[in-house]
PDB file of C-alpha atoms in Angstrom:
ATOM      1  CA  MET M  66       0.592   0.140   0.168  1.00 48.00           C
ATOM      2  CA  ALA M  67       1.309   3.012  -0.355  1.00 50.00           C
ATOM      3  CA  ASN M  68       2.228   5.698   1.813  1.00 47.00           C
ATOM      4  CA  LYS M  69      -0.320   7.554   3.348  1.00 45.00           C
ATOM      5  CA  ASN M  70       2.602  11.020   3.897  1.00 43.00           C
ATOM      6  CA  TYR M  71       1.759  11.431   0.595  1.00 42.00           C
ATOM      7  CA  TYR M  72      -1.070  12.847   0.850  1.00 41.00           C
ATOM      8  CA  ARG M  73      -0.457  15.986   3.113  1.00 42.00           C
ATOM      9  CA  LYS M  74       1.813  18.067   1.365  1.00 45.00           C
ATOM     10  CA  LYS M  75       0.276  21.199  -0.894  1.00 56.00           C
ATOM     11  CA  ASP M  76       0.483  21.301  -3.956  1.00 63.00           C
ATOM     12  CA  THR M  77       4.170  22.754  -4.652  1.00 81.00           C
ATOM     13  CA  ASP M  78       5.460  24.659  -8.562  1.00 94.00           C
ATOM     14  CA  HIS M  79       7.803  21.368  -8.775  1.00 97.00           C
ATOM     15  CA  TYR M  80       6.174  18.153 -11.377  1.00 98.00           C
ATOM     16  CA  THR M  81       7.788  14.547 -12.393  1.00 98.00           C
ATOM     17  CA  VAL M  82       8.700  13.139 -15.498  1.00 98.00           C
ATOM     18  CA  ALA M  83       8.881   9.215 -15.539  1.00 98.00           C
ATOM     19  CA  PHE M  84       9.770   6.006 -16.616  1.00 98.00           C
ATOM     20  CA  TYR M  85       8.231   2.821 -15.947  1.00 98.00           C
ATOM     21  CA  ASN M  86       8.489  -0.710 -17.491  1.00 98.00           C
ATOM     22  CA  LEU M  87       5.518  -2.133 -16.975  1.00 98.00           C
ATOM     23  CA  GLU M  88       6.856  -5.538 -18.108  1.00 98.00           C
ATOM     24  CA  ASN M  89       4.284  -7.471 -20.744  1.00 97.00           C
ATOM     25  CA  LEU M  90       1.227  -5.685 -20.407  1.00 98.00           C
ATOM     26  CA  PHE M  91      -0.619  -7.348 -23.039  1.00 98.00           C
ATOM     27  CA  ASP M  92      -4.740  -7.928 -23.764  1.00 97.00           C
ATOM     28  CA  THR M  93      -6.095 -10.791 -23.124  1.00 97.00           C
ATOM     29  CA  THR M  94      -6.934 -11.334 -27.355  1.00 96.00           C
ATOM     30  CA  ASP M  95      -4.883 -12.834 -29.859  1.00 95.00           C
ATOM     31  CA  ASP M  96      -2.792 -10.949 -31.949  1.00 94.00           C
ATOM     32  CA  PRO M  97      -2.066 -12.456 -35.475  1.00 92.00           C
ATOM     33  CA  ARG M  98       0.526 -10.594 -36.807  1.00 90.00           C
ATOM     34  CA  THR M  99       2.322 -11.276 -33.136  1.00 92.00           C
ATOM     35  CA  LEU M 100       4.452 -13.132 -30.599  1.00 91.00           C
ATOM     36  CA  ASP M 101       1.915 -12.976 -27.843  1.00 95.00           C
ATOM     37  CA  GLU M 102       0.965 -16.601 -27.995  1.00 94.00           C
ATOM     38  CA  ASP M 103       2.031 -16.679 -24.215  1.00 94.00           C
ATOM     39  CA  PHE M 104      -0.392 -14.114 -22.882  1.00 96.00           C
ATOM     40  CA  LEU M 105      -3.855 -15.287 -24.208  1.00 97.00           C
ATOM     41  CA  PRO M 106      -6.465 -17.762 -21.648  1.00 97.00           C
ATOM     42  CA  ASP M 107      -5.126 -20.518 -22.676  1.00 96.00           C
ATOM     43  CA  SER M 108      -1.894 -20.173 -23.001  1.00 96.00           C
ATOM     44  CA  GLU M 109       0.597 -22.309 -19.991  1.00 95.00           C
ATOM     45  CA  LYS M 110       0.139 -19.248 -18.415  1.00 96.00           C
ATOM     46  CA  SER M 111      -2.834 -18.655 -18.122  1.00 97.00           C
ATOM     47  CA  TRP M 112      -3.743 -14.680 -18.572  1.00 97.00           C
ATOM     48  CA  ASN M 113      -7.083 -13.936 -17.501  1.00 97.00           C
ATOM     49  CA  LEU M 114      -8.899 -11.228 -18.215  1.00 98.00           C
ATOM     50  CA  LYS M 115      -9.149 -11.730 -14.045  1.00 98.00           C
ATOM     51  CA  LYS M 116      -5.818 -10.943 -13.918  1.00 98.00           C
ATOM     52  CA  TYR M 117      -5.518  -8.725 -16.331  1.00 98.00           C
ATOM     53  CA  GLU M 118      -7.674  -6.048 -14.601  1.00 98.00           C
ATOM     54  CA  ARG M 119      -5.743  -7.555 -12.063  1.00 98.00           C
ATOM     55  CA  LYS M 120      -2.347  -5.983 -13.252  1.00 98.00           C
ATOM     56  CA  ILE M 121      -4.851  -3.226 -14.477  1.00 98.00           C
ATOM     57  CA  PHE M 122      -4.900  -1.536 -11.507  1.00 98.00           C
ATOM     58  CA  LYS M 123      -1.740  -2.335  -9.560  1.00 98.00           C
ATOM     59  CA  LEU M 124       0.460  -0.257 -12.059  1.00 98.00           C
ATOM     60  CA  GLY M 125      -2.704   3.196 -11.413  1.00 98.00           C
ATOM     61  CA  THR M 126      -1.955   2.391  -7.918  1.00 98.00           C
ATOM     62  CA  VAL M 127       1.903   3.107  -8.341  1.00 98.00           C
ATOM     63  CA  ILE M 128       1.672   6.000 -11.530  1.00 98.00           C
ATOM     64  CA  SER M 129      -0.399   7.331  -9.030  1.00 98.00           C
ATOM     65  CA  ASN M 130       2.217   7.803  -6.542  1.00 98.00           C
ATOM     66  CA  ILE M 131       5.149   8.574  -8.489  1.00 98.00           C
ATOM     67  CA  GLY M 132       7.019  11.518  -7.007  1.00 96.00           C
ATOM     68  CA  PHE M 133       3.527  12.752  -5.062  1.00 95.00           C
ATOM     69  CA  LEU M 134       5.430  12.719  -1.552  1.00 91.00           C
ATOM     70  CA  LYS M 135       7.645  16.125  -3.342  1.00 90.00           C
ATOM     71  CA  THR M 136       4.653  17.214  -6.378  1.00 94.00           C
ATOM     72  CA  ARG M 137       1.075  16.665  -4.417  1.00 93.00           C
ATOM     73  CA  LYS M 138       0.867  16.056  -8.009  1.00 95.00           C
ATOM     74  CA  ALA M 139       0.749  12.227  -9.781  1.00 97.00           C
ATOM     75  CA  PRO M 140       3.750  12.816 -12.177  1.00 98.00           C
ATOM     76  CA  VAL M 141       3.012  14.697 -15.264  1.00 98.00           C
ATOM     77  CA  LEU M 142       4.744  13.041 -17.919  1.00 98.00           C
ATOM     78  CA  VAL M 143       5.457   8.800 -18.190  1.00 98.00           C
ATOM     79  CA  GLY M 144       6.852   6.618 -20.610  1.00 98.00           C
ATOM     80  CA  VAL M 145       5.887   3.980 -20.863  1.00 98.00           C
ATOM     81  CA  ALA M 146       7.587  -0.078 -21.440  1.00 98.00           C
ATOM     82  CA  GLU M 147       6.881  -3.125 -22.752  1.00 98.00           C
ATOM     83  CA  VAL M 148       2.435  -1.821 -23.637  1.00 98.00           C
ATOM     84  CA  GLU M 149       1.049  -4.242 -26.480  1.00 97.00           C
ATOM     85  CA  ASN M 150      -1.599  -1.748 -28.161  1.00 97.00           C
ATOM     86  CA  LYS M 151      -2.436   1.321 -27.412  1.00 98.00           C
ATOM     87  CA  LYS M 152      -6.223  -0.113 -26.057  1.00 98.00           C
ATOM     88  CA  VAL M 153      -3.654  -1.382 -23.416  1.00 98.00           C
ATOM     89  CA  LEU M 154      -3.270   1.995 -21.898  1.00 98.00           C
ATOM     90  CA  GLU M 155      -7.176   3.445 -22.922  1.00 98.00           C
ATOM     91  CA  ASP M 156      -7.927   0.749 -19.885  1.00 98.00           C
ATOM     92  CA  LEU M 157      -4.193   1.683 -17.747  1.00 98.00           C
ATOM     93  CA  ILE M 158      -5.588   5.800 -18.028  1.00 98.00           C
ATOM     94  CA  ASP M 159      -9.270   4.838 -16.830  1.00 98.00           C
ATOM     95  CA  SER M 160      -8.186   2.508 -13.963  1.00 98.00           C
ATOM     96  CA  LYS M 161      -8.852   3.515 -10.514  1.00 97.00           C
ATOM     97  CA  HIS M 162      -5.639   6.238  -9.446  1.00 98.00           C
ATOM     98  CA  LEU M 163      -5.531   8.069 -13.257  1.00 98.00           C
ATOM     99  CA  LYS M 164      -8.818   7.813 -14.593  1.00 97.00           C
ATOM    100  CA  HIS M 165      -9.214  11.831 -13.126  1.00 97.00           C
ATOM    101  CA  LYS M 166      -6.167  12.660 -14.095  1.00 97.00           C
ATOM    102  CA  ASP M 167      -7.210  13.540 -17.629  1.00 97.00           C
ATOM    103  CA  TYR M 168      -3.952  11.754 -18.877  1.00 98.00           C
ATOM    104  CA  GLY M 169      -3.165  11.277 -22.760  1.00 98.00           C
ATOM    105  CA  ILE M 170      -1.238   9.095 -24.717  1.00 98.00           C
ATOM    106  CA  VAL M 171       1.450   9.109 -27.458  1.00 98.00           C
ATOM    107  CA  HIS M 172       1.632   5.665 -28.766  1.00 98.00           C
ATOM    108  CA  TYR M 173       1.944   4.341 -31.959  1.00 98.00           C
ATOM    109  CA  ASN M 174       2.791   0.607 -33.243  1.00 96.00           C
ATOM    110  CA  SER M 175       6.873  -0.616 -33.309  1.00 94.00           C
ATOM    111  CA  PRO M 176       7.601  -3.291 -35.549  1.00 94.00           C
ATOM    112  CA  ASP M 177       8.894  -5.953 -32.449  1.00 93.00           C
ATOM    113  CA  GLU M 178       8.615  -9.161 -33.203  1.00 89.00           C
ATOM    114  CA  ARG M 179       6.395  -9.313 -29.924  1.00 92.00           C
ATOM    115  CA  GLY M 180       4.130  -7.047 -30.438  1.00 93.00           C
ATOM    116  CA  ILE M 181       5.645  -4.259 -27.379  1.00 96.00           C
ATOM    117  CA  ASP M 182       5.408  -1.148 -28.054  1.00 97.00           C
ATOM    118  CA  VAL M 183       6.845   1.761 -26.086  1.00 98.00           C
ATOM    119  CA  GLY M 184       3.862   4.553 -25.566  1.00 98.00           C
ATOM    120  CA  LEU M 185       4.274   8.626 -23.611  1.00 99.00           C
ATOM    121  CA  LEU M 186       0.401   9.375 -21.127  1.00 98.00           C
ATOM    122  CA  TYR M 187       0.852  12.770 -20.173  1.00 98.00           C
ATOM    123  CA  GLN M 188      -1.486  15.027 -18.704  1.00 98.00           C
ATOM    124  CA  LYS M 189      -2.804  17.233 -20.146  1.00 98.00           C
ATOM    125  CA  ARG M 190      -4.130  20.489 -17.945  1.00 97.00           C
ATOM    126  CA  PHE M 191      -0.446  20.192 -17.471  1.00 98.00           C
ATOM    127  CA  PHE M 192       1.478  19.211 -21.618  1.00 98.00           C
ATOM    128  CA  LYS M 193       0.189  19.186 -25.154  1.00 98.00           C
ATOM    129  CA  VAL M 194       1.697  17.648 -28.200  1.00 98.00           C
ATOM    130  CA  LEU M 195       2.655  19.527 -30.895  1.00 98.00           C
ATOM    131  CA  HIS M 196       4.790  16.766 -33.034  1.00 98.00           C
ATOM    132  CA  SER M 197       4.860  13.162 -32.817  1.00 98.00           C
ATOM    133  CA  GLU M 198       6.774  10.338 -34.263  1.00 98.00           C
ATOM    134  CA  ASN M 199       8.405   6.804 -35.101  1.00 98.00           C
ATOM    135  CA  ILE M 200      11.559   6.640 -35.079  1.00 98.00           C
ATOM    136  CA  PRO M 201      12.461   3.160 -36.506  1.00 97.00           C
ATOM    137  CA  VAL M 202      16.215   1.471 -35.134  1.00 96.00           C
ATOM    138  CA  MET M 203      18.156  -0.828 -37.425  1.00 94.00           C
ATOM    139  CA  VAL M 204      19.808  -3.397 -36.158  1.00 92.00           C
ATOM    140  CA  ASP M 205      21.194  -6.484 -37.756  1.00 88.00           C
ATOM    141  CA  ASN M 206      21.395  -9.995 -36.217  1.00 85.00           C
ATOM    142  CA  GLN M 207      24.133 -11.575 -35.962  1.00 81.00           C
ATOM    143  CA  ASN M 208      23.451 -13.410 -39.056  1.00 81.00           C
ATOM    144  CA  GLY M 209      23.175 -10.246 -41.266  1.00 84.00           C
ATOM    145  CA  GLU M 210      19.976 -10.700 -40.909  1.00 87.00           C
ATOM    146  CA  ARG M 211      16.982  -7.581 -40.021  1.00 88.00           C
ATOM    147  CA  ASP M 212      16.782  -7.670 -35.532  1.00 87.00           C
ATOM    148  CA  TYR M 213      13.458  -5.982 -35.552  1.00 91.00           C
ATOM    149  CA  THR M 214      12.862  -4.086 -31.847  1.00 94.00           C
ATOM    150  CA  ARG M 215      11.373  -0.790 -30.806  1.00 96.00           C
ATOM    151  CA  ASP M 216      10.907   2.629 -32.736  1.00 97.00           C
ATOM    152  CA  ILE M 217      12.103   5.992 -30.896  1.00 98.00           C
ATOM    153  CA  LEU M 218       8.571   7.789 -29.729  1.00 98.00           C
ATOM    154  CA  TRP M 219       9.360  11.482 -30.531  1.00 98.00           C
ATOM    155  CA  VAL M 220       7.086  13.652 -29.119  1.00 98.00           C
ATOM    156  CA  THR M 221       7.178  16.935 -29.060  1.00 98.00           C
ATOM    157  CA  GLY M 222       5.182  19.742 -26.646  1.00 98.00           C
ATOM    158  CA  THR M 223       4.864  22.308 -24.120  1.00 98.00           C
ATOM    159  CA  LEU M 224       4.597  21.404 -20.228  1.00 98.00           C
ATOM    160  CA  ASN M 225       3.948  24.119 -19.088  1.00 97.00           C
ATOM    161  CA  ASN M 226       3.732  26.388 -22.365  1.00 97.00           C
ATOM    162  CA  GLU M 227       7.721  25.934 -22.169  1.00 98.00           C
ATOM    163  CA  GLU M 228       9.284  23.926 -25.371  1.00 98.00           C
ATOM    164  CA  VAL M 229      10.352  20.049 -24.978  1.00 98.00           C
ATOM    165  CA  HIS M 230      11.672  17.308 -27.150  1.00 98.00           C
ATOM    166  CA  ILE M 231      10.168  13.753 -25.313  1.00 98.00           C
ATOM    167  CA  LEU M 232      12.873  10.127 -26.687  1.00 99.00           C
ATOM    168  CA  VAL M 233      11.454   7.226 -25.399  1.00 98.00           C
ATOM    169  CA  ASN M 234      12.880   3.863 -25.190  1.00 98.00           C
ATOM    170  CA  HIS M 235      13.043   0.342 -24.952  1.00 98.00           C
ATOM    171  CA  TRP M 236      16.034  -0.507 -26.475  1.00 98.00           C
ATOM    172  CA  PRO M 237      17.771  -4.125 -27.470  1.00 96.00           C
ATOM    173  CA  SER M 238      17.890  -6.590 -24.478  1.00 93.00           C
ATOM    174  CA  ARG M 239      20.959  -9.082 -23.792  1.00 90.00           C
ATOM    175  CA  ARG M 240      18.426 -12.379 -23.744  1.00 87.00           C
ATOM    176  CA  ASP M 241      21.045 -13.815 -26.199  1.00 84.00           C
ATOM    177  CA  GLY M 242      24.907 -12.327 -23.614  1.00 91.00           C
ATOM    178  CA  ALA M 243      25.668  -9.006 -23.039  1.00 91.00           C
ATOM    179  CA  GLU M 244      28.537  -8.333 -25.346  1.00 92.00           C
ATOM    180  CA  LEU M 245      26.953 -10.427 -27.997  1.00 91.00           C
ATOM    181  CA  THR M 246      24.576  -7.923 -28.455  1.00 92.00           C
ATOM    182  CA  SER M 247      25.688  -4.876 -27.205  1.00 96.00           C
ATOM    183  CA  TYR M 248      25.878  -3.662 -30.444  1.00 95.00           C
ATOM    184  CA  LYS M 249      22.375  -3.227 -31.728  1.00 96.00           C
ATOM    185  CA  ARG M 250      23.106  -0.729 -27.705  1.00 97.00           C
ATOM    186  CA  VAL M 251      25.315   1.335 -29.399  1.00 97.00           C
ATOM    187  CA  VAL M 252      23.434   1.043 -32.720  1.00 97.00           C
ATOM    188  CA  ALA M 253      20.025   2.530 -30.492  1.00 98.00           C
ATOM    189  CA  ALA M 254      22.404   5.312 -28.906  1.00 98.00           C
ATOM    190  CA  GLU M 255      23.047   6.249 -32.521  1.00 98.00           C
ATOM    191  CA  LYS M 256      19.847   6.677 -33.462  1.00 98.00           C
ATOM    192  CA  ASN M 257      18.934   8.650 -30.473  1.00 98.00           C
ATOM    193  CA  ARG M 258      21.764  11.412 -31.017  1.00 98.00           C
ATOM    194  CA  GLU M 259      21.032  11.539 -35.328  1.00 98.00           C
ATOM    195  CA  ILE M 260      17.403  13.022 -33.714  1.00 98.00           C
ATOM    196  CA  ILE M 261      19.372  15.065 -31.266  1.00 98.00           C
ATOM    197  CA  SER M 262      21.088  16.038 -34.424  1.00 98.00           C
ATOM    198  CA  GLN M 263      18.411  17.774 -36.074  1.00 98.00           C
ATOM    199  CA  ILE M 264      16.681  18.855 -32.903  1.00 98.00           C
ATOM    200  CA  THR M 265      19.682  21.283 -31.859  1.00 98.00           C
ATOM    201  CA  SER M 266      19.815  22.477 -36.160  1.00 98.00           C
ATOM    202  CA  GLN M 267      16.736  23.814 -35.479  1.00 97.00           C
ATOM    203  CA  ASN M 268      16.837  25.003 -31.654  1.00 97.00           C
ATOM    204  CA  GLU M 269      20.373  24.725 -30.066  1.00 96.00           C
ATOM    205  CA  ASN M 270      18.899  26.529 -26.816  1.00 97.00           C
ATOM    206  CA  ALA M 271      16.293  23.287 -27.293  1.00 98.00           C
ATOM    207  CA  LYS M 272      15.306  21.476 -24.052  1.00 98.00           C
ATOM    208  CA  ILE M 273      15.702  17.230 -24.864  1.00 98.00           C
ATOM    209  CA  ILE M 274      14.827  14.783 -22.189  1.00 98.00           C
ATOM    210  CA  ILE M 275      15.397  10.852 -23.398  1.00 98.00           C
ATOM    211  CA  MET M 276      14.677   7.266 -21.307  1.00 98.00           C
ATOM    212  CA  GLY M 277      13.962   4.005 -21.499  1.00 98.00           C
ATOM    213  CA  ASP M 278      15.169   0.996 -19.900  1.00 98.00           C
ATOM    214  CA  PHE M 279      17.819   0.734 -22.269  1.00 98.00           C
ATOM    215  CA  ASN M 280      19.140  -2.656 -20.908  1.00 98.00           C
ATOM    216  CA  ASP M 281      22.481  -1.241 -20.164  1.00 98.00           C
ATOM    217  CA  ASP M 282      23.576  -0.046 -17.042  1.00 98.00           C
ATOM    218  CA  PRO M 283      24.631   3.883 -16.784  1.00 98.00           C
ATOM    219  CA  SER M 284      28.661   3.001 -17.467  1.00 97.00           C
ATOM    220  CA  SER M 285      27.687   0.746 -21.216  1.00 97.00           C
ATOM    221  CA  GLU M 286      29.706   2.188 -23.696  1.00 97.00           C
ATOM    222  CA  SER M 287      25.684   2.650 -25.562  1.00 98.00           C
ATOM    223  CA  ILE M 288      24.973   4.659 -22.476  1.00 98.00           C
ATOM    224  CA  ARG M 289      28.465   6.943 -22.578  1.00 97.00           C
ATOM    225  CA  ASN M 290      28.229   6.933 -26.367  1.00 97.00           C
ATOM    226  CA  LEU M 291      24.270   8.544 -25.823  1.00 98.00           C
ATOM    227  CA  VAL M 292      24.669  11.291 -23.306  1.00 98.00           C
ATOM    228  CA  GLN M 293      28.977  13.031 -24.262  1.00 95.00           C
ATOM    229  CA  ASN M 294      29.099  16.842 -24.041  1.00 94.00           C
ATOM    230  CA  ASP M 295      25.712  17.437 -24.549  1.00 96.00           C
ATOM    231  CA  LEU M 296      23.797  15.613 -21.721  1.00 98.00           C
ATOM    232  CA  PHE M 297      23.966  14.728 -17.991  1.00 98.00           C
ATOM    233  CA  ASN M 298      22.449  11.594 -16.569  1.00 98.00           C
ATOM    234  CA  PRO M 299      21.221  11.982 -13.020  1.00 98.00           C
ATOM    235  CA  MET M 300      21.447   8.814 -12.857  1.00 96.00           C
ATOM    236  CA  GLU M 301      24.376   7.683 -13.069  1.00 95.00           C
ATOM    237  CA  LYS M 302      24.936   7.712  -9.041  1.00 94.00           C
ATOM    238  CA  LEU M 303      21.510   5.857  -8.416  1.00 97.00           C
ATOM    239  CA  LEU M 304      23.095   2.543  -9.271  1.00 97.00           C
ATOM    240  CA  THR M 305      24.378   0.648  -5.945  1.00 96.00           C
ATOM    241  CA  ARG M 306      25.603  -3.014  -4.864  1.00 94.00           C
ATOM    242  CA  SER M 307      22.646  -3.045  -3.518  1.00 94.00           C
ATOM    243  CA  LYS M 308      19.973  -0.595  -5.658  1.00 97.00           C
ATOM    244  CA  GLY M 309      18.732  -0.129  -9.348  1.00 98.00           C
ATOM    245  CA  SER M 310      15.758  -0.343 -10.573  1.00 98.00           C
ATOM    246  CA  THR M 311      15.865  -4.340 -11.784  1.00 98.00           C
ATOM    247  CA  SER M 312      18.332  -7.135  -9.653  1.00 96.00           C
ATOM    248  CA  TYR M 313      19.320 -10.748 -12.681  1.00 92.00           C
ATOM    249  CA  ARG M 314      20.812 -13.681 -10.469  1.00 88.00           C
ATOM    250  CA  GLY M 315      21.608 -11.788  -7.838  1.00 88.00           C
ATOM    251  CA  GLN M 316      22.694  -8.046  -9.478  1.00 95.00           C
ATOM    252  CA  TRP M 317      21.736  -4.393  -9.869  1.00 98.00           C
ATOM    253  CA  ASN M 318      21.176  -3.074 -12.714  1.00 98.00           C
ATOM    254  CA  LEU M 319      19.641   0.779 -13.470  1.00 98.00           C
ATOM    255  CA  PHE M 320      18.872  -0.284 -17.550  1.00 98.00           C
ATOM    256  CA  ASP M 321      16.059   2.816 -16.549  1.00 98.00           C
ATOM    257  CA  GLN M 322      16.934   5.095 -16.788  1.00 98.00           C
ATOM    258  CA  ILE M 323      15.991   9.260 -17.327  1.00 98.00           C
ATOM    259  CA  ILE M 324      18.837  11.859 -18.677  1.00 98.00           C
ATOM    260  CA  PHE M 325      18.546  15.362 -20.862  1.00 98.00           C
ATOM    261  CA  SER M 326      19.880  18.198 -21.950  1.00 98.00           C
ATOM    262  CA  HIS M 327      22.316  20.467 -19.804  1.00 98.00           C
ATOM    263  CA  ASN M 328      19.511  23.937 -19.852  1.00 97.00           C
ATOM    264  CA  PHE M 329      17.812  22.177 -17.164  1.00 98.00           C
ATOM    265  CA  HIS M 330      20.235  22.741 -14.372  1.00 98.00           C
ATOM    266  CA  LYS M 331      19.546  26.319 -15.765  1.00 96.00           C
ATOM    267  CA  TYR M 332      17.224  28.635 -13.643  1.00 94.00           C
ATOM    268  CA  GLU M 333      15.268  30.964 -15.708  1.00 94.00           C
ATOM    269  CA  LYS M 334      11.997  32.557 -14.476  1.00 94.00           C
ATOM    270  CA  GLY M 335       8.843  30.578 -16.478  1.00 93.00           C
ATOM    271  CA  LYS M 336      11.098  27.723 -17.407  1.00 97.00           C
ATOM    272  CA  HIS M 337      11.749  24.020 -15.754  1.00 98.00           C
ATOM    273  CA  SER M 338      14.705  24.116 -13.954  1.00 98.00           C
ATOM    274  CA  PHE M 339      16.280  20.347 -12.823  1.00 98.00           C
ATOM    275  CA  SER M 340      15.150  19.202  -8.573  1.00 97.00           C
ATOM    276  CA  ASP M 341      16.445  15.493  -8.705  1.00 97.00           C
ATOM    277  CA  ALA M 342      16.251  11.952  -9.781  1.00 98.00           C
ATOM    278  CA  ALA M 343      15.242   9.317  -7.794  1.00 98.00           C
ATOM    279  CA  ILE M 344      13.989   5.301  -8.524  1.00 98.00           C
ATOM    280  CA  PHE M 345      11.048   4.677  -7.475  1.00 98.00           C
ATOM    281  CA  ASP M 346      11.334   1.825  -5.024  1.00 97.00           C
ATOM    282  CA  GLN M 347       8.789   1.801  -1.726  1.00 97.00           C
ATOM    283  CA  ASP M 348       8.252  -1.391   0.011  1.00 96.00           C
ATOM    284  CA  PHE M 349       4.646  -2.168  -1.372  1.00 97.00           C
ATOM    285  CA  LEU M 350       6.149  -3.023  -4.742  1.00 98.00           C
ATOM    286  CA  ARG M 351       9.293  -5.631  -3.240  1.00 97.00           C
ATOM    287  CA  ILE M 352       8.634  -9.078  -2.696  1.00 96.00           C
ATOM    288  CA  TYR M 353       8.633  -9.159   1.353  1.00 93.00           C
ATOM    289  CA  LYS M 354      10.727 -12.318   2.355  1.00 92.00           C
ATOM    290  CA  GLY M 355      12.209 -15.447   1.052  1.00 90.00           C
ATOM    291  CA  ARG M 356      15.467 -15.278  -1.587  1.00 90.00           C
ATOM    292  CA  TYR M 357      14.668 -12.734  -3.841  1.00 91.00           C
ATOM    293  CA  LYS M 358      13.005 -10.397  -1.096  1.00 95.00           C
ATOM    294  CA  GLY M 359      14.298  -7.026  -1.631  1.00 96.00           C
ATOM    295  CA  THR M 360      14.150  -7.478  -5.378  1.00 97.00           C
ATOM    296  CA  PRO M 361      10.634  -6.016  -7.657  1.00 98.00           C
ATOM    297  CA  PHE M 362       7.809  -8.376  -7.117  1.00 98.00           C
ATOM    298  CA  ARG M 363       7.063  -9.204 -10.671  1.00 97.00           C
ATOM    299  CA  THR M 364       3.951 -10.105 -12.652  1.00 97.00           C
ATOM    300  CA  TYR M 365       5.967 -13.473 -13.145  1.00 97.00           C
ATOM    301  CA  VAL M 366       8.116 -15.595 -12.989  1.00 93.00           C
ATOM    302  CA  GLY M 367       8.248 -18.225 -16.403  1.00 91.00           C
ATOM    303  CA  ARG M 368       5.593 -18.910 -16.531  1.00 92.00           C
ATOM    304  CA  LYS M 369       4.753 -18.976 -12.534  1.00 95.00           C
ATOM    305  CA  TYR M 370       1.812 -15.679 -11.610  1.00 97.00           C
ATOM    306  CA  LYS M 371       3.116 -14.079  -8.967  1.00 96.00           C
ATOM    307  CA  GLY M 372       0.324 -11.375  -8.898  1.00 97.00           C
ATOM    308  CA  GLY M 373       2.921  -8.788  -8.781  1.00 97.00           C
ATOM    309  CA  TYR M 374       3.605  -4.770 -10.436  1.00 98.00           C
ATOM    310  CA  SER M 375       5.802  -5.377 -13.096  1.00 98.00           C
ATOM    311  CA  ASP M 376       9.998  -6.483 -13.174  1.00 98.00           C
ATOM    312  CA  HIS M 377      11.312  -2.893 -13.119  1.00 98.00           C
ATOM    313  CA  PHE M 378      10.575  -0.310 -10.809  1.00 98.00           C
ATOM    314  CA  PRO M 379       9.664   2.935 -12.183  1.00 98.00           C
ATOM    315  CA  VAL M 380      12.552   5.693 -12.673  1.00 98.00           C
ATOM    316  CA  TYR M 381      11.786   9.293 -12.793  1.00 98.00           C
ATOM    317  CA  ILE M 382      13.031  12.845 -12.398  1.00 98.00           C
ATOM    318  CA  ARG M 383      11.647  16.082 -10.443  1.00 98.00           C
ATOM    319  CA  LEU M 384      11.770  19.664 -12.338  1.00 98.00           C
ATOM    320  CA  LYS M 385      11.284  23.190 -10.891  1.00 97.00           C
ATOM    321  CA  LEU M 386       9.158  25.826 -12.499  1.00 96.00           C
ATOM    322  CA  SER M 387      10.579  28.533 -11.976  1.00 91.00           C
TER     323      SER M 387
END
């Protein structure tokens, strides 16, 4: 259960921007164009409407609380990964703890073989969409064949009347080995750099936020290639031996990150500036006992249903409007 202290402070001039990998948010209907067979009522996982609705409710509870302690508001922007389609996002923003927040959705279907995409949720009273598009990431596998992965979602809009560019990512996985697949994530970083160059060629002072599940840590080659000299990664200091956004075989990783342009460090009237960054890893999101105590309370472990939230913790930054 969320911390009751979250509801005692007055509204503030701080705004939360979050990212959350939702761990296989699939509906219960077969899509013949994708490999979604694991998440159907007659699959080995027995993914059914009751489990789906329970997950939607839980994810809505989490999102509504991210950053609330300081802002007294649900996040104004939430990048999400591992969503099957726009319909599951519509169900999410219509869930109990989000339906009165008036969230909008930006989503495109990507060519990922499993049918999972990224998306952006935004509170309409704070953010207005000016432009959006999906940018393909062209990578090949070891056999020289195209490896269909998630597109980058590029959204331009005004946050409290200040123009910002948001890039939402979900980079190629490490399933075949971190080193063997690292080149794919380097390519994804390069594609983000191309978009950044396109943005800054039009406005060298553009404010840019890059977020996602990068499947790499802040110290990885791909992330270093992305950040370079013109971006800042506030997540670098958050990863420790006992803290991260996801855990695998007893080791913490911080694959989920939010990175932004240095001009968020400037304090100007009517503009947003960086306040702080954190992992939203409240106790109610963790396994509370046993061998995996403290790690994310996930929906499934293999084919075994656990009924949790996600195998990732959300991450977020808070911005102050001067």
